[in-house]
Amino acid sequence: MTATACTSAEDCPAGQRCEVVQGVCQAPCVQPVDCAPGVDPRVASLLYVCRQGDCLRQCLNDQLCGAGFICEAGTCARAGCTTQADCPSGQYCTSATAGRCLEYQTCESTAECGPNTECRAFTSGTCPPGFDCATKICQELPRCLVDTNCSATAYCRDSHCQPSAACMDSTECASGFTCVASRCVPSGCRGHSDCASGEACTDGACRPAPPAANIVSIALSPRTATLVVGDTVQLSLVAFTLDGASFPLAQGSFSALDASGSPSSAVTVSSSGLVTAVSAGTVRVQARPVGAAVSAQETSLTVLPVLESGRRLVVVDAASRRPLAGVEVLGCDAPPASGPCPAPVAVTTDATGVALFPGFTGATASFSAASGELRADGFPRYDRVSVVSTSARDVLLPLEENPVHGAAGFTAGISFNEVHSSGELSVGFSVLSAGDPTTVDLTNLFGETFLVPLPGLTQRIPAPGSLVAYASLGLAGNTELKSRSYGLGQAGRRTAVAFAGKLPLAQATSLRPTDLLAYSGAMDYALQAFTSITHLPYAPDATDLDGDGLCSDTTRCQGSEDLPDYSRFTGLTHRPRREQLRRTEVVIPNLPSGLDTAVVAAVELSPEAGLMPLGLASQTAGAAQPDGTRPVPPVLLRSGAPYGGAEASTPGVWIFATSSTSGASVSGSIIRAPSLPTRASMPGFLPLPTASYTPASRTLTPSPASWSALAGRGVGLARVTLTGAQGRHVVFFALEASGGAIRVPDAPAGATADPAGQTGVALEVTALRLSSGLSAEGLLDAPGVNLLQLPGVLDAYSRSRPQ
């Protein structure tokens, strides 16, 4: 005889409780393992929660509870009804199998309903049991995370699909709306060009400049620059008011001072901040808003005389942009096509970062720069950098920090208290702007891989270092999955951007496993401009920070390892609370052969901060075509509006193609516009460069077919990176369609051995296509646009690491 299943404690013997999902009477529980005897305790803690002696089955949605049960506050409960007659007056039953009684409001129009609801009758097949299906009631709009979760005539906001209208262009949309991806969506300014004279587009709206009396602080950019007489540089001045609002000022009060604080005539500065170099010298330019009683900010300028004869090499720190003194430079006049330089000339840079070669008269020259400065760990502080057979007479070379056994980055806490979304899963991440976007891939954009524990289990899952995550699984309080963002980036004065949101666990379980980055559009964002990011040597992992079982504590770890020195990185606190209200339809070209994923970003481009992602999405490509390329559907990209000083920049769209299994190969492009476009049709990706390298002869041998294809697509500059055991050697040269062999210049002694001559050196090749009218020689030249302004003049690039 089969016992009758219990429905409550009244059906059980005295002192026992009813576990309602199984209908089983059992003794009161003390811990979850008591609810499932004989089951692995880790599994039991996922299945059950013990609350006041009752065993409650945990759930994410109704489906996990089974017929006749619903998921309420994370645990399964018996359904409250099967028809409307089971519910109090003014309520209806949602289902005949696992229903709950809900209040309803009759209506005649949506105007009578609250936010995120609309007035409508139930459609055929969805009418609740026992309800008059002809009755119109206020019903919740369909839930969503991103616009593509909605119909073609709706968009996603406040986690609901908002009804809208189809359109062909913005003239068909109501006031305050614009046409994006054939649907009318809320609009706002998307760049300063959208605003009237005297206004600026800041925080998504056109605003007038604040009164001088309301300004409490300012920020000035750039803080350091090297100019040649006749050069100009535009200074950007941003004002901040007491309420934290910012505004890019079109005018200011500027003064030029020499080292003693006396007025200097070495430069002139207009009221708009345009600096013109007049004579050689070191100059400080002070800036403040007109009429505002705030402390002045200062920019340091090094002005070099016009080069009259010979050649000159200027060496600067790529992060700080300050001149580097004491750098060894080896120059070769009229270098041979192959073999070593017959008469190398060694010069050391002076206090202005200059190495002069007055006797060089050849049509081309090669240079190689190496700093003798060491880091605390004994590795060289800087990359070696060379330029091969350039016709540029006045070359500027920025030295990047050596990434071997070292990194730049940040740690950040992310608050979820002010985000607009709600749910049991809290997820956020933070990224940095990039001074050189060509080096960015999924790994360094989102940080190294951390192994994160799952609640109640011993196994860990891989997660990006920049991720922050908490989960509420029906237990008391939140379960910490990863409490802090550990990010990587490039040293310098950067902008840090964070995205964060909450998500119902029921929705989280239904997300597609691919293209998850697209769901970041449902998050709120925050940014911090003018953030100083430093580069540090790796340090021993003392606590197994990344969860991989390796650390310097031999009592708890099986082996040790070094990690980026997160404990000394810049610490940030983000409070995301602004919605990503901008939308852009991005049309993506076919991905090159071997690449399967496209990453898309709405960006702001700054001469100092570089490329700032203010909205991100990803898209997996379709099946390979006969030519090996893979098609990608368009992306409807959500992004945030710049504020906090980041609005003193140029809007654009950045896209790069990569492999989901390896970041070795990347092809990307950037478009810029006075305002962020509503539709961006991205140019075709560049093919990947291929070449081989022979350390013994210091010779790079390009693939002629590859070089010819790249030259045919407008690529004029190539960069080769040779990475050894302790450092890197970076080489720039003009890309020629013929693809002839390139000899890496002989290098000065430097701090350690030159990687270019080491067996086993790792090769990376990058092709760069510059903006129309700018040649490779023009970018290598110190006057005008140079390598420090790369993000502002880079149109496309591709990068590979040949085996």
PDB file of N, CA and C in Angstrom, residues 463-512:
ATOM      1  N   ALA A 463      37.124  32.585 -14.698  1.00  0.00           N
ATOM      2  CA  ALA A 463      36.428  33.867 -14.846  1.00  0.00           C
ATOM      3  C   ALA A 463      37.462  34.950 -15.114  1.00  0.00           C
ATOM      4  N   PRO A 464      37.097  36.002 -15.861  1.00  0.00           N
ATOM      5  CA  PRO A 464      38.045  37.100 -16.100  1.00  0.00           C
ATOM      6  C   PRO A 464      38.437  37.782 -14.786  1.00  0.00           C
ATOM      7  N   GLY A 465      39.682  38.230 -14.723  1.00  0.00           N
ATOM      8  CA  GLY A 465      40.147  38.902 -13.516  1.00  0.00           C
ATOM      9  C   GLY A 465      39.367  40.150 -13.188  1.00  0.00           C
ATOM     10  N   SER A 466      38.832  40.829 -14.201  1.00  0.00           N
ATOM     11  CA  SER A 466      38.112  42.077 -13.969  1.00  0.00           C
ATOM     12  C   SER A 466      36.692  41.858 -13.463  1.00  0.00           C
ATOM     13  N   LEU A 467      36.231  40.605 -13.416  1.00  0.00           N
ATOM     14  CA  LEU A 467      34.859  40.296 -13.014  1.00  0.00           C
ATOM     15  C   LEU A 467      34.656  40.506 -11.515  1.00  0.00           C
ATOM     16  N   VAL A 468      33.478  41.018 -11.149  1.00  0.00           N
ATOM     17  CA  VAL A 468      32.983  41.028  -9.771  1.00  0.00           C
ATOM     18  C   VAL A 468      31.619  40.366  -9.799  1.00  0.00           C
ATOM     19  N   ALA A 469      31.347  39.427  -8.877  1.00  0.00           N
ATOM     20  CA  ALA A 469      30.074  38.711  -8.928  1.00  0.00           C
ATOM     21  C   ALA A 469      29.638  38.270  -7.542  1.00  0.00           C
ATOM     22  N   TYR A 470      28.347  38.415  -7.300  1.00  0.00           N
ATOM     23  CA  TYR A 470      27.693  37.912  -6.090  1.00  0.00           C
ATOM     24  C   TYR A 470      26.416  37.196  -6.515  1.00  0.00           C
ATOM     25  N   ALA A 471      25.996  36.202  -5.711  1.00  0.00           N
ATOM     26  CA  ALA A 471      24.752  35.497  -6.003  1.00  0.00           C
ATOM     27  C   ALA A 471      23.956  35.331  -4.729  1.00  0.00           C
ATOM     28  N   SER A 472      22.648  35.495  -4.833  1.00  0.00           N
ATOM     29  CA  SER A 472      21.736  35.239  -3.726  1.00  0.00           C
ATOM     30  C   SER A 472      20.929  34.002  -4.081  1.00  0.00           C
ATOM     31  N   LEU A 473      21.213  32.890  -3.385  1.00  0.00           N
ATOM     32  CA  LEU A 473      20.623  31.607  -3.747  1.00  0.00           C
ATOM     33  C   LEU A 473      19.613  31.140  -2.709  1.00  0.00           C
ATOM     34  N   GLY A 474      18.881  32.082  -2.120  1.00  0.00           N
ATOM     35  CA  GLY A 474      17.894  31.721  -1.120  1.00  0.00           C
ATOM     36  C   GLY A 474      18.480  31.603   0.270  1.00  0.00           C
ATOM     37  N   LEU A 475      19.788  31.764   0.421  1.00  0.00           N
ATOM     38  CA  LEU A 475      20.431  31.708   1.721  1.00  0.00           C
ATOM     39  C   LEU A 475      20.452  33.106   2.321  1.00  0.00           C
ATOM     40  N   ALA A 476      20.847  33.235   3.546  1.00  0.00           N
ATOM     41  CA  ALA A 476      20.910  34.543   4.195  1.00  0.00           C
ATOM     42  C   ALA A 476      22.036  35.351   3.571  1.00  0.00           C
ATOM     43  N   GLY A 477      21.699  36.528   3.046  1.00  0.00           N
ATOM     44  CA  GLY A 477      22.708  37.398   2.465  1.00  0.00           C
ATOM     45  C   GLY A 477      23.174  36.903   1.118  1.00  0.00           C
ATOM     46  N   ASN A 478      24.225  37.576   0.581  1.00  0.00           N
ATOM     47  CA  ASN A 478      24.778  37.236  -0.717  1.00  0.00           C
ATOM     48  C   ASN A 478      25.921  36.248  -0.576  1.00  0.00           C
ATOM     49  N   THR A 479      26.071  35.408  -1.585  1.00  0.00           N
ATOM     50  CA  THR A 479      27.231  34.532  -1.671  1.00  0.00           C
ATOM     51  C   THR A 479      28.262  35.194  -2.564  1.00  0.00           C
ATOM     52  N   GLU A 480      29.440  35.406  -2.039  1.00  0.00           N
ATOM     53  CA  GLU A 480      30.494  36.076  -2.800  1.00  0.00           C
ATOM     54  C   GLU A 480      31.135  35.091  -3.762  1.00  0.00           C
ATOM     55  N   LEU A 481      31.039  35.400  -5.042  1.00  0.00           N
ATOM     56  CA  LEU A 481      31.743  34.608  -6.044  1.00  0.00           C
ATOM     57  C   LEU A 481      33.107  35.215  -6.329  1.00  0.00           C
ATOM     58  N   LYS A 482      33.144  36.538  -6.512  1.00  0.00           N
ATOM     59  CA  LYS A 482      34.399  37.269  -6.698  1.00  0.00           C
ATOM     60  C   LYS A 482      34.116  38.718  -6.318  1.00  0.00           C
ATOM     61  N   SER A 483      34.814  39.205  -5.307  1.00  0.00           N
ATOM     62  CA  SER A 483      34.422  40.476  -4.694  1.00  0.00           C
ATOM     63  C   SER A 483      35.174  41.682  -5.228  1.00  0.00           C
ATOM     64  N   ARG A 484      36.206  41.484  -6.011  1.00  0.00           N
ATOM     65  CA  ARG A 484      37.001  42.629  -6.449  1.00  0.00           C
ATOM     66  C   ARG A 484      37.464  42.429  -7.891  1.00  0.00           C
ATOM     67  N   SER A 485      37.570  43.538  -8.604  1.00  0.00           N
ATOM     68  CA  SER A 485      38.030  43.507  -9.985  1.00  0.00           C
ATOM     69  C   SER A 485      39.545  43.640 -10.019  1.00  0.00           C
ATOM     70  N   TYR A 486      40.213  42.693 -10.659  1.00  0.00           N
ATOM     71  CA  TYR A 486      41.665  42.729 -10.829  1.00  0.00           C
ATOM     72  C   TYR A 486      41.939  42.855 -12.322  1.00  0.00           C
ATOM     73  N   GLY A 487      42.235  44.071 -12.770  1.00  0.00           N
ATOM     74  CA  GLY A 487      42.334  44.334 -14.196  1.00  0.00           C
ATOM     75  C   GLY A 487      43.738  44.642 -14.659  1.00  0.00           C
ATOM     76  N   LEU A 488      43.961  44.452 -15.943  1.00  0.00           N
ATOM     77  CA  LEU A 488      45.222  44.791 -16.585  1.00  0.00           C
ATOM     78  C   LEU A 488      44.989  45.920 -17.574  1.00  0.00           C
ATOM     79  N   GLY A 489      46.068  46.588 -17.966  1.00  0.00           N
ATOM     80  CA  GLY A 489      45.950  47.682 -18.916  1.00  0.00           C
ATOM     81  C   GLY A 489      47.311  48.238 -19.260  1.00  0.00           C
ATOM     82  N   GLN A 490      47.326  49.441 -19.749  1.00  0.00           N
ATOM     83  CA  GLN A 490      48.566  50.090 -20.162  1.00  0.00           C
ATOM     84  C   GLN A 490      48.847  51.263 -19.236  1.00  0.00           C
ATOM     85  N   ALA A 491      50.112  51.420 -18.886  1.00  0.00           N
ATOM     86  CA  ALA A 491      50.501  52.489 -17.969  1.00  0.00           C
ATOM     87  C   ALA A 491      50.233  53.852 -18.605  1.00  0.00           C
ATOM     88  N   GLY A 492      49.954  54.831 -17.755  1.00  0.00           N
ATOM     89  CA  GLY A 492      49.711  56.178 -18.233  1.00  0.00           C
ATOM     90  C   GLY A 492      48.518  56.806 -17.550  1.00  0.00           C
ATOM     91  N   ARG A 493      48.068  57.923 -18.076  1.00  0.00           N
ATOM     92  CA  ARG A 493      46.901  58.635 -17.536  1.00  0.00           C
ATOM     93  C   ARG A 493      45.672  58.125 -18.283  1.00  0.00           C
ATOM     94  N   ARG A 494      44.956  57.211 -17.683  1.00  0.00           N
ATOM     95  CA  ARG A 494      43.906  56.471 -18.363  1.00  0.00           C
ATOM     96  C   ARG A 494      42.518  56.825 -17.811  1.00  0.00           C
ATOM     97  N   THR A 495      41.507  56.341 -18.498  1.00  0.00           N
ATOM     98  CA  THR A 495      40.139  56.390 -18.019  1.00  0.00           C
ATOM     99  C   THR A 495      39.710  54.975 -17.656  1.00  0.00           C
ATOM    100  N   ALA A 496      39.191  54.809 -16.446  1.00  0.00           N
ATOM    101  CA  ALA A 496      38.701  53.512 -15.996  1.00  0.00           C
ATOM    102  C   ALA A 496      37.183  53.498 -16.134  1.00  0.00           C
ATOM    103  N   VAL A 497      36.644  52.432 -16.719  1.00  0.00           N
ATOM    104  CA  VAL A 497      35.208  52.311 -16.965  1.00  0.00           C
ATOM    105  C   VAL A 497      34.717  51.021 -16.322  1.00  0.00           C
ATOM    106  N   ALA A 498      33.596  51.106 -15.607  1.00  0.00           N
ATOM    107  CA  ALA A 498      33.003  49.919 -14.979  1.00  0.00           C
ATOM    108  C   ALA A 498      31.577  49.743 -15.448  1.00  0.00           C
ATOM    109  N   PHE A 499      31.161  48.498 -15.583  1.00  0.00           N
ATOM    110  CA  PHE A 499      29.793  48.129 -15.938  1.00  0.00           C
ATOM    111  C   PHE A 499      29.264  47.191 -14.855  1.00  0.00           C
ATOM    112  N   ALA A 500      28.007  47.366 -14.455  1.00  0.00           N
ATOM    113  CA  ALA A 500      27.458  46.510 -13.404  1.00  0.00           C
ATOM    114  C   ALA A 500      25.952  46.440 -13.514  1.00  0.00           C
ATOM    115  N   GLY A 501      25.398  45.297 -13.115  1.00  0.00           N
ATOM    116  CA  GLY A 501      23.954  45.130 -13.116  1.00  0.00           C
ATOM    117  C   GLY A 501      23.540  43.918 -12.316  1.00  0.00           C
ATOM    118  N   LYS A 502      22.247  43.824 -12.100  1.00  0.00           N
ATOM    119  CA  LYS A 502      21.672  42.674 -11.423  1.00  0.00           C
ATOM    120  C   LYS A 502      20.769  41.932 -12.406  1.00  0.00           C
ATOM    121  N   LEU A 503      20.701  40.625 -12.208  1.00  0.00           N
ATOM    122  CA  LEU A 503      19.998  39.776 -13.162  1.00  0.00           C
ATOM    123  C   LEU A 503      19.226  38.703 -12.401  1.00  0.00           C
ATOM    124  N   PRO A 504      17.931  38.525 -12.687  1.00  0.00           N
ATOM    125  CA  PRO A 504      17.213  37.406 -12.067  1.00  0.00           C
ATOM    126  C   PRO A 504      17.851  36.081 -12.446  1.00  0.00           C
ATOM    127  N   LEU A 505      17.982  35.197 -11.477  1.00  0.00           N
ATOM    128  CA  LEU A 505      18.620  33.918 -11.764  1.00  0.00           C
ATOM    129  C   LEU A 505      17.859  33.132 -12.824  1.00  0.00           C
ATOM    130  N   ALA A 506      16.543  33.305 -12.868  1.00  0.00           N
ATOM    131  CA  ALA A 506      15.766  32.600 -13.897  1.00  0.00           C
ATOM    132  C   ALA A 506      16.186  33.043 -15.282  1.00  0.00           C
ATOM    133  N   GLN A 507      16.511  34.347 -15.451  1.00  0.00           N
ATOM    134  CA  GLN A 507      16.995  34.831 -16.743  1.00  0.00           C
ATOM    135  C   GLN A 507      18.418  34.376 -16.990  1.00  0.00           C
ATOM    136  N   ALA A 508      19.220  34.338 -15.938  1.00  0.00           N
ATOM    137  CA  ALA A 508      20.623  33.938 -16.090  1.00  0.00           C
ATOM    138  C   ALA A 508      20.732  32.528 -16.631  1.00  0.00           C
ATOM    139  N   THR A 509      19.821  31.658 -16.214  1.00  0.00           N
ATOM    140  CA  THR A 509      19.890  30.274 -16.683  1.00  0.00           C
ATOM    141  C   THR A 509      19.486  30.123 -18.135  1.00  0.00           C
ATOM    142  N   SER A 510      18.832  31.163 -18.698  1.00  0.00           N
ATOM    143  CA  SER A 510      18.376  31.064 -20.086  1.00  0.00           C
ATOM    144  C   SER A 510      19.285  31.807 -21.059  1.00  0.00           C
ATOM    145  N   LEU A 511      20.345  32.455 -20.562  1.00  0.00           N
ATOM    146  CA  LEU A 511      21.237  33.181 -21.459  1.00  0.00           C
ATOM    147  C   LEU A 511      21.984  32.219 -22.359  1.00  0.00           C
ATOM    148  N   ARG A 512      22.207  32.653 -23.587  1.00  0.00           N
ATOM    149  CA  ARG A 512      23.002  31.849 -24.505  1.00  0.00           C
ATOM    150  C   ARG A 512      24.448  31.791 -24.020  1.00  0.00           C
TER     151      ARG A 512
END
